[in-house]
Coordinates of C-alpha atoms in Angstrom, one line a residue:
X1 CA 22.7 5.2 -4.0
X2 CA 22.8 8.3 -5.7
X3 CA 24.1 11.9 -3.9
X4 CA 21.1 13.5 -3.0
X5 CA 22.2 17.0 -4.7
X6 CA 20.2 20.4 -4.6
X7 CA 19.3 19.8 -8.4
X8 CA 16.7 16.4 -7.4
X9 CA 14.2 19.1 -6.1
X10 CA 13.1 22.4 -7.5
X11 CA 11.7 23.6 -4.9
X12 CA 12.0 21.9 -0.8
X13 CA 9.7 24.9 0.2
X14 CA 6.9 22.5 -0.6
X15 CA 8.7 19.1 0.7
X16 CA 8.9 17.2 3.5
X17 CA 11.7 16.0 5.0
X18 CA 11.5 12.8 7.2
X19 CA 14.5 10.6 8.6
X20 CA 14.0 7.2 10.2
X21 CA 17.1 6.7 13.1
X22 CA 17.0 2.9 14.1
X23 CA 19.2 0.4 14.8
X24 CA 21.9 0.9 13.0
X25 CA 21.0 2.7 9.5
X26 CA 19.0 5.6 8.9
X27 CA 16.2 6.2 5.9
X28 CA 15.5 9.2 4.8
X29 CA 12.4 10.4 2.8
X30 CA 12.1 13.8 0.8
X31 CA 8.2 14.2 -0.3
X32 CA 6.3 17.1 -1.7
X33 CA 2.1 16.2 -0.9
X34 CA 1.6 18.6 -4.1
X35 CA 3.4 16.6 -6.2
X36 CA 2.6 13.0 -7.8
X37 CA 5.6 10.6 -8.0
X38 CA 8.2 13.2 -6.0
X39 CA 9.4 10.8 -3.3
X40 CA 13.1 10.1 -2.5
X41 CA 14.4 7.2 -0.7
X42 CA 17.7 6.5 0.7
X43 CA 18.5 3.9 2.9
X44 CA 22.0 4.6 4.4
X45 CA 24.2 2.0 7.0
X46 CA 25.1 3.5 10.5
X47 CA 27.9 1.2 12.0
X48 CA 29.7 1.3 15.3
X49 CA 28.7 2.1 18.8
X50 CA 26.6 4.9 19.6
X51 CA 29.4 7.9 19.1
X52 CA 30.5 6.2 15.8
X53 CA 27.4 6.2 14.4
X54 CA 26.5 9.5 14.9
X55 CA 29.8 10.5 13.2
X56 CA 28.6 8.7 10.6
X57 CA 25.4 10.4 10.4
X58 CA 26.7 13.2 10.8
X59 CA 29.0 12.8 7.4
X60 CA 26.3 11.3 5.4
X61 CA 24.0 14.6 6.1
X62 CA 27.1 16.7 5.6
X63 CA 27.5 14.7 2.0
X64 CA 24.3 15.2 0.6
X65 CA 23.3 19.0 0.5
X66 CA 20.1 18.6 -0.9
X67 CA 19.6 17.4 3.2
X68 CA 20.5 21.4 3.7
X69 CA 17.4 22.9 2.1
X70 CA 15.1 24.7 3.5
X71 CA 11.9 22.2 3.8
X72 CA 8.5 22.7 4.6
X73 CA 8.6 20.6 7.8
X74 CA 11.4 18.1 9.1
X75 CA 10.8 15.0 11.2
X76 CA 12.6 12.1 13.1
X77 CA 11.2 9.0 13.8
X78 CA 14.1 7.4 16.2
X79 CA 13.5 3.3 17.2
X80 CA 14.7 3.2 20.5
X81 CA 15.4 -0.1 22.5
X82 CA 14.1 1.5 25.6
X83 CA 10.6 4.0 26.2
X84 CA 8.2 3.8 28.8
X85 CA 4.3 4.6 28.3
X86 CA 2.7 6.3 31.3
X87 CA -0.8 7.7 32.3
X88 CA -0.9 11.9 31.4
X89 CA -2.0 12.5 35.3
X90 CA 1.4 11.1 35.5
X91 CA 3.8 12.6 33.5
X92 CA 2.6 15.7 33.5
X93 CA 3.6 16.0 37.2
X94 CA 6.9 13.9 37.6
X95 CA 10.2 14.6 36.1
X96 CA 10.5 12.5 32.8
X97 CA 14.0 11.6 33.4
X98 CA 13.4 10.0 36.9
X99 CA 10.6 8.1 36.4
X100 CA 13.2 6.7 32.9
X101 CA 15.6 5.7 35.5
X102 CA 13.4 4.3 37.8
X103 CA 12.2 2.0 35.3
X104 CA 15.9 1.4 34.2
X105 CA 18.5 2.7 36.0
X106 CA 21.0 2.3 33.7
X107 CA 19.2 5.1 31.6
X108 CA 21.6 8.2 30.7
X109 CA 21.0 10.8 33.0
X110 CA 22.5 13.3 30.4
X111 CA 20.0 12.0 28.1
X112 CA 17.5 13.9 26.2
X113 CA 13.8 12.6 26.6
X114 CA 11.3 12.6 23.7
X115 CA 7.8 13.4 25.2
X116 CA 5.2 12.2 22.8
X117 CA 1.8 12.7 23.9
X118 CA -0.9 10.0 23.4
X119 CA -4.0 12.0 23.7
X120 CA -6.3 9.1 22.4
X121 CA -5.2 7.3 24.9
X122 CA -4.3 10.1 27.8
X123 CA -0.7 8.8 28.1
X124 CA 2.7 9.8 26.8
X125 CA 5.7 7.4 25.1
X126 CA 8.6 8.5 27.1
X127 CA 11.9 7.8 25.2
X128 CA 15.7 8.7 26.0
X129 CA 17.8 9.4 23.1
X130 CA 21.8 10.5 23.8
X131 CA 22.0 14.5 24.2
X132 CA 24.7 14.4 21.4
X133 CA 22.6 12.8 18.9
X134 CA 19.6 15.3 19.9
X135 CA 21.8 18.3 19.7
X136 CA 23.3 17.7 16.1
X137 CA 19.7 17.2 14.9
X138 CA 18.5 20.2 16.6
X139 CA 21.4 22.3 15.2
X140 CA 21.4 21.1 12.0
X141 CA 17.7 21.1 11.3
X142 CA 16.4 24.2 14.0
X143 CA 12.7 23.7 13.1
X144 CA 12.7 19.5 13.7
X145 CA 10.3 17.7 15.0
X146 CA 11.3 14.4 17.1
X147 CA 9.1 11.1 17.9
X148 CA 9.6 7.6 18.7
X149 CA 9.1 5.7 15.8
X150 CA 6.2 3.7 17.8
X151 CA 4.9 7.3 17.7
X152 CA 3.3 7.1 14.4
X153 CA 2.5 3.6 14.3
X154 CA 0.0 4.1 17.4
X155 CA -1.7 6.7 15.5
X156 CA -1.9 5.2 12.1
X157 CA -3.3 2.2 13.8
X158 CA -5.9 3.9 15.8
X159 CA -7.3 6.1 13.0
X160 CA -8.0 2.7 11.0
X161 CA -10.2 1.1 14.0
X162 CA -13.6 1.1 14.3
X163 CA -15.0 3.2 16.9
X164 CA -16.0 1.3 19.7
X165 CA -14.9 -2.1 22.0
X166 CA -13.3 -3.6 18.7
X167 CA -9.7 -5.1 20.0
X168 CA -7.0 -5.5 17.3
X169 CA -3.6 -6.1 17.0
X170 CA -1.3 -4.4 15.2
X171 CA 2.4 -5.4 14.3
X172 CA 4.7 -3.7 12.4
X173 CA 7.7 -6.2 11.4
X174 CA 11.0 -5.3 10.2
X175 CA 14.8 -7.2 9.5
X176 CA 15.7 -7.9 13.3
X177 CA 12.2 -6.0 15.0
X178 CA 8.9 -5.7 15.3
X179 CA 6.2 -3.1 17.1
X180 CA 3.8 -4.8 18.9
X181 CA 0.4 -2.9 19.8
X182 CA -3.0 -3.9 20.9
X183 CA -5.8 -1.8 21.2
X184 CA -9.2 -0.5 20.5
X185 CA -10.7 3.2 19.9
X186 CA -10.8 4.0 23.9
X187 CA -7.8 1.3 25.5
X188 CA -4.1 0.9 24.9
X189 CA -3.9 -2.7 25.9
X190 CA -0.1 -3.6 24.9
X191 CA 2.4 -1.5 23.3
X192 CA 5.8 -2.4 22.5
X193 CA 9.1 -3.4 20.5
X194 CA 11.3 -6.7 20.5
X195 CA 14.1 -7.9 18.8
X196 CA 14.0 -11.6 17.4
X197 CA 16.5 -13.3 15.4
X198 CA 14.6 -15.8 13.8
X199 CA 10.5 -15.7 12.6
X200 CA 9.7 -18.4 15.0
X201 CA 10.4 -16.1 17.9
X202 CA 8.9 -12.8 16.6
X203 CA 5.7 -15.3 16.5
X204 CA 6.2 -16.6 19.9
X205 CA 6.3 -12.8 21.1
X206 CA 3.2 -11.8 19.4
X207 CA 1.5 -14.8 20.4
X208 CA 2.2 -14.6 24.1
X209 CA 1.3 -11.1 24.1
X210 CA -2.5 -11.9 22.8
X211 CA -2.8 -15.0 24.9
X212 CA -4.8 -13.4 27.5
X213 CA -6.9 -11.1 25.2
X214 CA -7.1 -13.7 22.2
X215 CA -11.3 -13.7 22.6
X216 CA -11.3 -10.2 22.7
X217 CA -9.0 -10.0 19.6
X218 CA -10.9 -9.7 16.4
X219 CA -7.9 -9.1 14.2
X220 CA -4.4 -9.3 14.1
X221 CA -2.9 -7.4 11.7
X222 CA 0.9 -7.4 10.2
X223 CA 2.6 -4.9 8.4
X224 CA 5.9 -3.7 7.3
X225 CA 8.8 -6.0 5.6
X226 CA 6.8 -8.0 2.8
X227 CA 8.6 -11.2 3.1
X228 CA 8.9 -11.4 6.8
X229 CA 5.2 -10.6 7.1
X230 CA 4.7 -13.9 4.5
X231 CA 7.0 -15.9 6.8
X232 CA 5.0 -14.8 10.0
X233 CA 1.2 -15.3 9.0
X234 CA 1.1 -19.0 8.5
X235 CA 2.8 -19.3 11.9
X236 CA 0.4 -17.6 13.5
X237 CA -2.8 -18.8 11.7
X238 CA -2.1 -22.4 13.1
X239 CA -3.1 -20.6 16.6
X240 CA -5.5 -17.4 15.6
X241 CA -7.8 -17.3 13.2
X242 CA -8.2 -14.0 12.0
X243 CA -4.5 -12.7 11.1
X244 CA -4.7 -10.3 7.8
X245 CA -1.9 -8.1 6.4
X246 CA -2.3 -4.2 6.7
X247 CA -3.0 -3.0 3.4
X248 CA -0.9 -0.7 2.4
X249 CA -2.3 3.4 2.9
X250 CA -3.6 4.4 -0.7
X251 CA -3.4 7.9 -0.4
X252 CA 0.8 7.1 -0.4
X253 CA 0.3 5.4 -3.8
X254 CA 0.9 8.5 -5.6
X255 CA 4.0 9.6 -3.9
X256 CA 6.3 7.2 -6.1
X257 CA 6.9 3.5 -6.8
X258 CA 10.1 3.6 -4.0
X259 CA 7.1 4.1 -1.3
X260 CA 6.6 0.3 -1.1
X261 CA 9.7 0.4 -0.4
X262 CA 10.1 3.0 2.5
X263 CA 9.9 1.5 6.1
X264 CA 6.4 1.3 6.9
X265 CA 6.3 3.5 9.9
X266 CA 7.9 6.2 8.0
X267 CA 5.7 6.2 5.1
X268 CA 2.6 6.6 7.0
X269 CA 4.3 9.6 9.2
X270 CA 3.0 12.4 6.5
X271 CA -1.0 10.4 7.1
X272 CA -0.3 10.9 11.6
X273 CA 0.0 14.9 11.2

């Protein structure tokens, strides 16, 4: 894809700026809510182990001033292989890092933990993300604002429940991925992410995580890459009845024709703020 030079945007005072860190590549998303048809998309490969690819992070931000500007707001979603979600009472009276290690104790205890709070739900996604990685983002972008990438999801999928007992189930799917989250207006039931190398498994996940609560489960409903979602459905229809895709938010219509494009938890971020 193209450079993304200073000249794409006549004014970033007005834009957003909002990266996606997963596994292995980030995305990067330059919107102006002012502006019909002003969105930017670039997806862009990291490779390596965890210090290579923030070298390589580093270089593509360092290549592509427009990245530079000063924005209206900044935000990272980072996909992390490991977060914990615990009750507020909780973590707001333990040390984040050791109740991370006392889940896994091969968590970093150098790392930097991302605190998102769940106030819907009174609990908090508790993510470690390496120091170095942190750091970099902080320095280079003072004013940023960093979330797990299940973050947004949560919230997206709460606002569009009906108040009330109604359980649903929400996945998001992507290339090797897939958020996993069941829940109605007052209950987190499950929340989580697995990795699947073939459809067949990303079914068997979803399906063993609504096994117990498949009465209570009016809906389940997939999102996110369009023809792994079309692979998924009729898999799961031979076992629950009422599987749906999410439809995709309106109100992102007008930001540009690359926004069906965009990873779908980062195209909802500017509708969870």
């Amino acid at each position: 894809m193209t450079t993304l030079t200073k000249d794409l945007v006549k004014n970033t005072a007005y834009c957003r700026l909002d990266l996606r860190i997963g596994n292995g590549a980030i995305d990067v998303m330059i919107y102006n809510p002012l502006e019909d048809n002003s969105l930017l998309l670039r997806h862009f490969p990291l490779d390596g182990d965890e210090q290579e690819q923030l070298k390589h992070l580093e270089t593509y931000i360092y290549d592509n001033p427009l990245l530079l500007s000063e924005f209206r707001t900044v935000t990272a979603i980072i996909e992390s292989r490991c977060n914990i979600i615990v009750p507020s009472a909780i973590a707001d009276s333990c040390d984040h890092l050791s109740l991370l290690r006392e889940a896994d104790p091969d968590t970093d205890s150098r790392a930097s933990i991302i605190d998102d709070r769940l106030d819907i739900f009174d609990a908090h996604i508790l993510t470690p993300v390496a120091s170095p990685t942190v750091n970099f983002l902080h320095r280079t972008f003072p004013n940023i604002r960093l979330h797990n990438a299940l973050y947004p999801f949560t919230r997206y999928c709460h606002a569009n429940l009906s108040k009330g007992n109604t359980v649903k189930a929400f996945v998001n799917i992507r290339e090797r991925a897939m958020d996993l989250i069941v829940m109605s207006s007052t209950t987190l039931r499950i929340i989580n992410r697995f990795e699947y190398r073939d459809i067949n498994d990303a079914a068997y996940y979803i399906l063993n995580c609504t096994d117990e609560t498949d009465g209570e489960i009016s809906e389940i409903l997939i999102g996110g890459v369009h023809d792994k979602r079309d692979a998924l459905m009729p898999l799961l229809r031979k076992f629950r009845p009422y599987v749906m895709p999410m439809i995709f938010p309106s109100a992102m219509f007008k930001a540009g024709a690359d926004a069906m494009k965009a990873p779908f938890d980062l195209i909802i971020l500017p509708l969870c703020e």
